[in-house]
Tab-separated table of C-alpha atoms and ligand atoms in Angstrom:
chain	number	residue	atom	x	y	z
A	1	MET	CA	-27.792	16.492	-31.072
A	2	LYS	CA	-25.199	15.441	-30.210
A	3	ILE	CA	-24.189	12.582	-27.535
A	4	GLY	CA	-21.153	11.105	-25.994
A	5	VAL	CA	-20.681	7.486	-25.278
A	6	PHE	CA	-18.633	6.055	-22.994
A	7	ALA	CA	-16.077	3.831	-24.958
A	8	LEU	CA	-13.530	2.753	-22.461
A	9	GLN	CA	-15.010	-0.718	-22.272
A	10	GLY	CA	-18.416	-2.966	-22.351
A	11	ALA	CA	-21.274	-3.157	-24.662
A	12	PHE	CA	-21.103	0.719	-26.461
A	13	ILE	CA	-21.174	-0.220	-30.040
A	14	GLU	CA	-24.758	-1.357	-29.725
A	15	HIS	CA	-25.903	2.007	-27.825
A	16	GLU	CA	-23.939	3.946	-30.773
A	17	HIS	CA	-26.080	2.334	-33.724
A	18	MET	CA	-29.198	2.805	-32.134
A	19	LEU	CA	-28.542	6.429	-31.730
A	20	LEU	CA	-27.553	6.972	-35.184
A	21	SER	CA	-30.645	5.148	-35.840
A	22	LEU	CA	-32.741	7.830	-34.170
A	23	GLY	CA	-30.730	10.404	-36.646
A	24	ALA	CA	-28.667	11.689	-33.082
A	25	GLU	CA	-25.002	12.547	-33.929
A	26	VAL	CA	-22.537	10.178	-31.697
A	27	THR	CA	-19.229	10.657	-29.995
A	28	GLU	CA	-16.823	8.146	-28.236
A	29	ILE	CA	-15.260	9.152	-25.397
A	30	ARG	CA	-12.244	7.141	-24.422
A	31	ARG	CA	-9.851	9.878	-23.204
A	32	LEU	CA	-10.780	13.334	-21.546
A	33	GLU	CA	-9.871	15.059	-24.614
A	34	HIS	CA	-13.105	13.328	-26.170
A	35	PHE	CA	-15.256	14.490	-23.451
A	36	SER	CA	-16.811	17.890	-23.694
A	37	PRO	CA	-19.595	19.767	-21.553
A	38	ASP	CA	-21.143	20.497	-24.673
A	39	PHE	CA	-22.755	17.136	-25.635
A	40	ASP	CA	-26.585	17.110	-25.317
A	41	GLY	CA	-26.548	14.009	-23.034
A	42	ILE	CA	-24.092	10.667	-22.390
A	43	VAL	CA	-24.239	6.970	-22.315
A	44	LEU	CA	-22.594	5.012	-19.613
A	45	PRO	CA	-22.837	1.787	-20.927
A	46	GLY	CA	-22.722	-2.189	-19.837
A	47	GLY	CA	-19.821	-3.746	-18.865
A	48	GLU	CA	-17.723	-4.403	-15.554
A	49	SER	CA	-18.455	-1.150	-13.331
A	50	THR	CA	-15.170	-2.096	-11.504
A	51	VAL	CA	-13.093	-1.379	-14.648
A	52	GLN	CA	-15.085	1.054	-15.669
A	53	GLY	CA	-14.713	3.292	-12.703
A	54	LYS	CA	-10.734	2.276	-12.563
A	55	LEU	CA	-10.509	3.666	-16.325
A	56	LEU	CA	-12.375	6.895	-15.477
A	57	ARG	CA	-10.018	7.508	-12.911
A	58	GLU	CA	-6.849	6.786	-14.900
A	59	GLU	CA	-8.160	8.965	-17.840
A	60	GLY	CA	-9.139	11.799	-15.536
A	61	LEU	CA	-12.520	11.731	-16.598
A	62	MET	CA	-14.331	10.813	-13.158
A	63	GLU	CA	-14.581	14.395	-12.221
A	64	PRO	CA	-15.242	16.292	-15.657
A	65	LEU	CA	-17.878	14.176	-15.757
A	66	ARG	CA	-19.389	14.167	-12.133
A	67	LYS	CA	-19.818	17.783	-12.625
A	68	ALA	CA	-21.325	17.621	-15.878
A	69	ILE	CA	-24.043	15.299	-14.371
A	70	GLU	CA	-24.469	17.521	-11.229
A	71	GLY	CA	-24.499	20.216	-13.743
A	72	GLY	CA	-28.271	18.914	-15.309
A	73	MET	CA	-26.019	16.744	-18.190
A	74	PRO	CA	-28.869	13.996	-19.466
A	75	VAL	CA	-27.722	10.868	-18.889
A	76	LEU	CA	-28.556	6.981	-19.932
A	77	ALA	CA	-26.889	4.328	-17.913
A	78	THR	CA	-27.282	0.623	-18.677
A	79	CYS	CA	-26.201	-2.059	-16.177
A	80	ALA	CA	-22.664	-1.229	-14.987
A	81	GLY	CA	-23.504	2.620	-16.037
A	82	LEU	CA	-26.335	2.180	-13.443
A	83	ILE	CA	-23.944	1.405	-10.372
A	84	LEU	CA	-21.396	3.834	-12.097
A	85	LEU	CA	-24.215	6.247	-10.909
A	86	ALA	CA	-25.637	4.888	-7.231
A	87	LYS	CA	-24.855	7.003	-4.487
A	88	GLN	CA	-24.053	3.233	-2.574
A	89	ILE	CA	-23.200	-0.070	-3.866
A	90	GLU	CA	-24.165	-2.791	-1.284
A	91	GLY	CA	-21.263	-4.753	0.478
A	92	GLY	CA	-19.231	-1.540	1.369
A	93	GLU	CA	-17.663	-1.204	-2.116
A	94	LYS	CA	-16.682	2.583	-2.555
A	95	PRO	CA	-19.521	4.560	-5.209
A	96	HIS	CA	-18.046	5.906	-8.207
A	97	LEU	CA	-19.916	9.020	-9.638
A	98	ALA	CA	-22.405	9.370	-7.006
A	99	THR	CA	-24.595	11.089	-8.384
A	100	MET	CA	-27.948	9.084	-8.376
A	101	ASN	CA	-29.905	9.044	-5.466
A	102	ILE	CA	-30.067	5.106	-4.978
A	103	ALA	CA	-27.819	2.208	-3.498
A	104	VAL	CA	-27.754	-1.206	-6.047
A	105	ARG	CA	-26.647	-4.628	-5.533
A	106	ARG	CA	-24.449	-6.112	-8.229
A	107	ASN	CA	-24.531	-9.315	-9.551
A	108	ALA	CA	-27.746	-9.683	-7.394
A	109	TYR	CA	-29.335	-12.549	-9.520
A	110	GLY	CA	-26.716	-14.930	-8.533
A	111	ARG	CA	-25.174	-17.331	-10.843
A	112	GLN	CA	-27.762	-19.518	-12.347
A	113	LEU	CA	-30.410	-16.455	-13.266
A	114	GLY	CA	-26.595	-14.413	-14.514
A	115	SER	CA	-28.465	-13.469	-17.517
A	116	PHE	CA	-31.815	-14.122	-18.598
A	117	HIS	CA	-34.936	-12.176	-20.718
A	118	ALA	CA	-37.976	-10.449	-19.359
A	119	ASP	CA	-40.910	-8.544	-20.751
A	120	VAL	CA	-41.197	-5.906	-18.485
A	121	ASN	CA	-43.743	-2.638	-18.153
A	122	LEU	CA	-40.993	0.327	-18.311
A	123	LYS	CA	-42.855	3.433	-17.079
A	124	GLY	CA	-42.743	6.066	-19.968
A	125	VAL	CA	-41.948	3.565	-22.794
A	126	GLY	CA	-44.554	0.500	-22.335
A	127	LYS	CA	-44.079	-3.050	-22.403
A	128	PHE	CA	-40.403	-3.533	-23.110
A	129	PRO	CA	-38.366	-7.010	-24.056
A	130	ALA	CA	-35.201	-6.659	-21.390
A	131	VAL	CA	-32.374	-8.573	-21.239
A	132	PHE	CA	-30.589	-8.846	-17.980
A	133	ILE	CA	-26.676	-9.954	-17.815
A	134	ARG	CA	-25.118	-10.388	-14.494
A	135	ALA	CA	-27.533	-7.253	-13.864
A	136	PRO	CA	-27.769	-5.498	-10.438
A	137	TYR	CA	-30.907	-4.109	-9.141
A	138	VAL	CA	-32.026	-1.220	-7.173
A	139	SER	CA	-32.047	-1.579	-3.348
A	140	ARG	CA	-33.676	1.167	-2.456
A	141	VAL	CA	-34.307	4.736	-3.702
A	142	GLY	CA	-33.626	8.235	-2.214
A	143	GLU	CA	-35.399	11.620	-2.761
A	144	GLY	CA	-36.246	12.830	-6.456
A	145	VAL	CA	-36.080	9.257	-7.991
A	146	ASP	CA	-39.108	8.014	-9.780
A	147	VAL	CA	-39.081	4.035	-10.343
A	148	LEU	CA	-39.849	3.019	-13.750
A	149	CYS	CA	-39.640	-1.019	-13.817
A	150	GLU	CA	-39.781	-3.573	-11.562
A	151	GLU	CA	-39.261	-7.178	-12.396
A	152	ALA	CA	-40.113	-10.089	-10.159
A	153	GLY	CA	-40.173	-7.567	-7.333
A	154	LYS	CA	-36.929	-5.719	-7.719
A	155	ILE	CA	-36.606	-2.178	-9.112
A	156	VAL	CA	-34.810	-2.631	-12.506
A	157	ALA	CA	-35.119	0.862	-14.159
A	158	VAL	CA	-35.265	4.924	-12.367
A	159	ARG	CA	-34.847	8.192	-13.387
A	160	GLN	CA	-33.954	11.262	-11.486
A	161	GLU	CA	-34.304	14.550	-13.416
A	162	LYS	CA	-32.427	13.665	-16.841
A	163	MET	CA	-30.830	10.883	-15.411
A	164	LEU	CA	-32.509	7.941	-16.847
A	165	ALA	CA	-30.629	4.246	-15.214
A	166	LEU	CA	-31.623	0.980	-16.256
A	167	ALA	CA	-30.233	-2.440	-14.619
A	168	PHE	CA	-31.003	-4.312	-18.033
A	169	HIS	CA	-29.661	-3.781	-21.973
A	170	PRO	CA	-32.351	-1.591	-24.157
A	171	GLU	CA	-29.349	-1.699	-26.557
A	172	LEU	CA	-29.180	-5.463	-27.672
A	173	THR	CA	-32.705	-5.684	-28.057
A	174	GLY	CA	-33.142	-4.131	-31.547
A	175	ASP	CA	-36.103	-2.093	-29.847
A	176	ALA	CA	-35.691	1.597	-30.062
A	177	ARG	CA	-38.179	2.646	-27.769
A	178	VAL	CA	-35.689	3.572	-24.757
A	179	HIS	CA	-33.222	5.491	-26.430
A	180	GLU	CA	-36.101	7.391	-28.281
A	181	TYR	CA	-37.761	8.365	-24.857
A	182	PHE	CA	-34.024	9.172	-23.649
A	183	LEU	CA	-33.392	11.463	-26.549
A	184	ASN	CA	-37.540	13.208	-25.410
A	185	ILE	CA	-35.859	13.636	-21.707
A	186	ILE	CA	-33.152	15.797	-23.357
A	187	LYS	CA	-35.709	17.346	-25.411
A	188	GLY	CA	-37.509	18.369	-22.574
A	189	GLU	CA	-40.435	16.415	-23.681
A	190	ALA	CA	-40.545	13.215	-21.471
B	1	LIG	N1	-22.029	-7.288	-13.382
B	1	LIG	C1	-21.256	-5.984	-13.982
B	1	LIG	C2	-21.208	-5.259	-12.777
B	1	LIG	O1	-21.229	-5.363	-11.932
B	1	LIG	C3	-22.699	-5.575	-14.516
B	1	LIG	C4	-23.373	-6.573	-15.924
B	1	LIG	C5	-23.511	-5.511	-17.313
B	1	LIG	O2	-22.878	-4.072	-17.551
B	1	LIG	N2	-24.234	-6.081	-17.785
B	1	LIG	O3	-20.282	-4.181	-13.081
């Protein structure tokens, strides 16, 4: 299984380690020539969504990536990646890929709760140790979106067809079940 991991900025190495531990092949995507519509799936890591969005545009990656996702390419998006996928960003910020029927609120937990840990219940996976870092949450979901997880009344994980998006960081936990779930989505087994 060939997975392209966006390595423009943010926490991508940890995703690579998880995927390699599950036997997937990983390619880092930094520039347009690294991107292939033949990947079995892609990962949009956490980091800073405004920076990532800017780099995607500068590298000419935004349109090919959007096309691939609209064409059904499976995506695992975490934190900033979730923001990149959202059709709407609260506060009037311009959306980025805008392929997922959700609205998100950035840095939604305020200063004191900038980062925290919570054991959440993730549909399709089970109880999971979630790490939140200046996380967004999903403020609204539209058609075709399945809510996979809520934490303290906020939606923090969603799925729409083969897009799996989480507000937290499953790659920082040493628990590979979310990545395993993603590989199962790719195989059509989840
Ligand atoms: N706060 C970041 C943003 O708004 C997301 C944080 C993260 O990816 N851990 O883009």
